């Protein structure tokens, strides 16, 4: 199986955005440190802290960032500089250059940024690993494949029952065991019974809750398709200091198609650990139309991987 | 009167009076949720000038974090329709849903799928709101093919009453603290 693709927020995938700043050449290089010191006091870089203040080049002059242009509220395009540099010795006349507007968070953005101006870059090792295309080891890939194949079988089972071909499996990765398996039920007259919603309710059953009266509930380990949840959470031998499962905390979801906005938010409410899905869809909410798993303002974020076994899952949705 | 007629209603004062009246009923269900130690959100669905379904939060009771008042009420409409031998699809299409707090992103998605045309709510939901506070699912046309038509939303009906119930629930805790809800739930379960 191929490596799944991590679905990061656009902070990581966006191209480098640029803004104008005033810079000046340093005409007397001996005064550089004094100039840097003065400017740090009278014109801190504020939201442009990622820029290195001074840019040197082989044959050209040393350049130094002065400040951002004043925002012209009248809407005119004339850029004004509010900073008085006449009293600073060793500086030439100010002029505008383009610089990266935001700190780079990936190596790609860093390299792109350098084309404009030197910037600081602190590489997030985890993100770099996620984006490397080598994140999962072979043994992990085998497991992802196994659970995705299970989800595909559920999707096919659903299709046989005149449902949409969507299957979902929720796994407790700490025990490498399946907690709930579901296929989509929305065609039976209840539009909310998407595979993911059904799987979440089956997890609630496994914890002694649950609400939907679902057909075909099974507690048999060998049940290959159909609705299923593992009974006995928390098990009796759970000692008191071991925390009982709380909703889907720490669980992984495997689902054949990118969840819709309702299901994605249900996963936030349920505090899912990670999501692996097969085929993306334009209205999907974990990377396509929205990225609910990284939505600013929400109190729970989680990792999402797409293209899992997508050669197989794509066949479920193209009708071939 | 169906929902479409509502929206075309010229007599706005009467319309507002009706909204206030129904919202008071919804607040009653929020109060009940509070008494059951659930997050106090109440919801009713009006069809043919009658309450055909109601719901309060049942997250703790069902150990399912998706059991919001709106979802419970939607579920009840199905039962109602089964008893009355009505098509739930048709009933949803001419109903109005009243809820004391702005539907969350999940419920907004659910409300589109049942094709309800009008939602009236009380206070904003700063943490999870799906009708504009976090994102606006209610009117995003790009997802129509996937989860159904957009719906209209009227906000701010008896918002203060809804807020004071929530404050009562979270008591000393900051309602906007990221994990306050979870903390409360955990305490109740232990
Ligand atoms: Zn869904
Ligand atoms: Zn909700």
Coordinates of C-alpha atoms in Angstrom, one line a residue, chain A residues 89-249:
Chain A
X89 CA 23.9 57.8 10.5
X90 CA 25.1 55.5 7.7
X91 CA 21.8 54.9 6.0
X92 CA 20.8 55.6 2.4
X93 CA 17.4 56.7 1.2
X94 CA 14.5 54.4 1.8
X95 CA 12.8 52.3 -0.9
X96 CA 10.2 49.5 -1.1
X97 CA 11.0 45.8 -1.4
X98 CA 8.8 42.7 -1.2
X99 CA 9.3 40.3 1.7
X100 CA 7.5 37.2 3.0
X101 CA 4.5 38.2 5.1
X102 CA 4.5 35.2 7.3
X103 CA 7.0 32.9 9.0
X104 CA 7.7 29.8 6.9
X105 CA 6.4 26.6 8.5
X106 CA 7.7 24.1 6.0
X107 CA 11.0 23.7 4.2
X108 CA 9.4 24.4 0.9
X109 CA 8.0 27.7 2.1
X110 CA 11.4 28.5 3.7
X111 CA 13.1 28.0 0.4
X112 CA 10.5 30.0 -1.5
X113 CA 10.8 32.8 1.2
X114 CA 14.6 33.1 0.7
X115 CA 14.0 34.3 -2.9
X116 CA 12.7 37.5 -1.4
X117 CA 14.5 38.1 1.9
X118 CA 16.4 36.1 4.5
X119 CA 14.1 34.6 7.1
X120 CA 14.3 32.6 10.3
X121 CA 13.0 29.1 10.1
X122 CA 12.3 26.6 12.9
X123 CA 11.4 23.3 11.3
X124 CA 8.7 21.3 13.0
X125 CA 10.2 17.8 13.0
X126 CA 6.8 16.1 13.3
X127 CA 5.3 18.1 10.4
X128 CA 8.4 17.5 8.3
X129 CA 8.1 13.8 8.9
X130 CA 4.4 13.8 8.1
X131 CA 5.1 15.6 4.8
X132 CA 8.1 13.4 3.9
X133 CA 6.0 10.7 2.3
X134 CA 7.8 8.1 4.5
X135 CA 5.9 8.7 7.8
X136 CA 4.4 5.3 8.3
X137 CA 6.6 2.2 8.7
X138 CA 5.8 -1.0 6.7
X139 CA 4.2 -2.6 9.7
X140 CA 1.9 0.4 10.3
X141 CA 1.0 0.5 6.6
X142 CA 0.0 -3.1 6.8
X143 CA -2.4 -2.2 9.6
X144 CA -3.8 0.8 7.8
X145 CA -4.4 -1.5 4.8
X146 CA -6.1 -4.1 6.9
X147 CA -8.5 -1.7 8.5
X148 CA -9.2 0.1 5.2
X149 CA -10.0 -3.2 3.6
X150 CA -12.4 -3.9 6.4
X151 CA -14.0 -0.5 5.7
X152 CA -14.2 -1.3 2.0
X153 CA -16.0 -4.6 2.8
X154 CA -18.5 -2.7 4.9
X155 CA -19.1 -0.3 2.0
X156 CA -19.7 -3.1 -0.3
X157 CA -22.0 -4.7 2.2
X158 CA -23.9 -1.4 2.3
X159 CA -24.2 -1.3 -1.4
X160 CA -25.7 -4.8 -1.5
X161 CA -28.3 -3.5 0.9
X162 CA -29.1 -0.5 -1.4
X163 CA -27.2 1.9 0.7
X164 CA -24.4 4.3 -0.3
X165 CA -21.1 2.5 -0.5
X166 CA -19.5 4.0 2.6
X167 CA -17.9 1.9 5.3
X168 CA -16.4 3.0 8.6
X169 CA -14.3 1.2 11.2
X170 CA -13.3 2.7 14.6
X171 CA -10.1 1.1 16.1
X172 CA -8.5 1.4 19.5
X173 CA -4.8 1.6 18.4
X174 CA -3.5 1.0 21.8
X175 CA -5.0 -2.5 21.8
X176 CA -5.0 -2.9 18.0
X177 CA -8.6 -3.9 18.2
X178 CA -11.8 -2.9 16.5
X179 CA -14.4 -1.0 18.6
X180 CA -17.1 -0.4 16.0
X181 CA -17.9 -1.2 12.4
X182 CA -20.6 0.4 10.4
X183 CA -21.9 1.0 6.9
X184 CA -24.0 3.9 5.7
X185 CA -27.7 3.7 6.5
X186 CA -29.0 7.0 5.2
X187 CA -31.0 5.5 2.4
X188 CA -33.3 3.7 4.9
X189 CA -35.2 6.9 5.5
X190 CA -33.0 8.5 8.0
X191 CA -30.7 11.1 6.4
X192 CA -28.4 11.4 9.5
X193 CA -27.3 7.8 9.6
X194 CA -24.1 8.3 7.7
X195 CA -21.5 5.5 8.3
X196 CA -19.4 7.7 10.6
X197 CA -22.4 8.8 12.7
X198 CA -23.5 5.1 13.0
X199 CA -20.0 4.1 14.0
X200 CA -19.8 6.9 16.6
X201 CA -23.1 5.7 18.1
X202 CA -21.8 2.1 18.2
X203 CA -18.8 3.3 20.2
X204 CA -21.3 4.8 22.6
X205 CA -23.0 1.4 22.8
X206 CA -19.6 -0.2 23.6
X207 CA -19.4 2.2 26.5
X208 CA -22.9 1.4 27.8
X209 CA -24.7 4.3 26.0
X210 CA -25.8 4.6 22.4
X211 CA -29.1 5.8 21.1
X212 CA -30.1 4.6 17.7
X213 CA -32.1 1.4 17.4
X214 CA -29.9 -0.1 14.7
X215 CA -30.5 -3.3 12.8
X216 CA -28.1 -6.2 12.8
X217 CA -26.1 -5.3 16.0
X218 CA -23.5 -7.9 16.5
X219 CA -21.1 -8.6 19.3
X220 CA -19.6 -11.6 17.6
X221 CA -15.9 -11.3 16.9
X222 CA -16.0 -13.1 13.6
X223 CA -18.7 -10.9 12.1
X224 CA -17.2 -9.7 8.9
X225 CA -19.7 -7.1 7.7
X226 CA -22.7 -5.4 9.1
X227 CA -23.0 -3.3 12.2
X228 CA -20.8 -4.3 15.0
X229 CA -19.4 -3.1 18.2
X230 CA -17.1 -4.6 20.7
X231 CA -18.8 -5.1 24.0
X232 CA -17.1 -4.8 27.4
X233 CA -15.6 -1.4 27.5
X234 CA -14.6 -0.8 30.2
X235 CA -13.7 -4.3 31.0
X236 CA -14.1 -5.6 34.5
X237 CA -10.5 -6.1 35.1
X238 CA -9.9 -2.4 34.5
X239 CA -8.3 -1.2 37.6
X240 CA -9.6 2.0 39.1
X241 CA -6.6 4.1 38.1
X242 CA -7.0 3.2 34.5
X243 CA -9.3 5.8 32.8
X244 CA -12.3 4.4 31.1
X245 CA -12.7 5.3 27.5
X246 CA -14.1 8.7 27.0
X247 CA -16.1 8.9 23.7
X248 CA -13.6 8.3 20.9
X249 CA -10.5 9.7 22.7

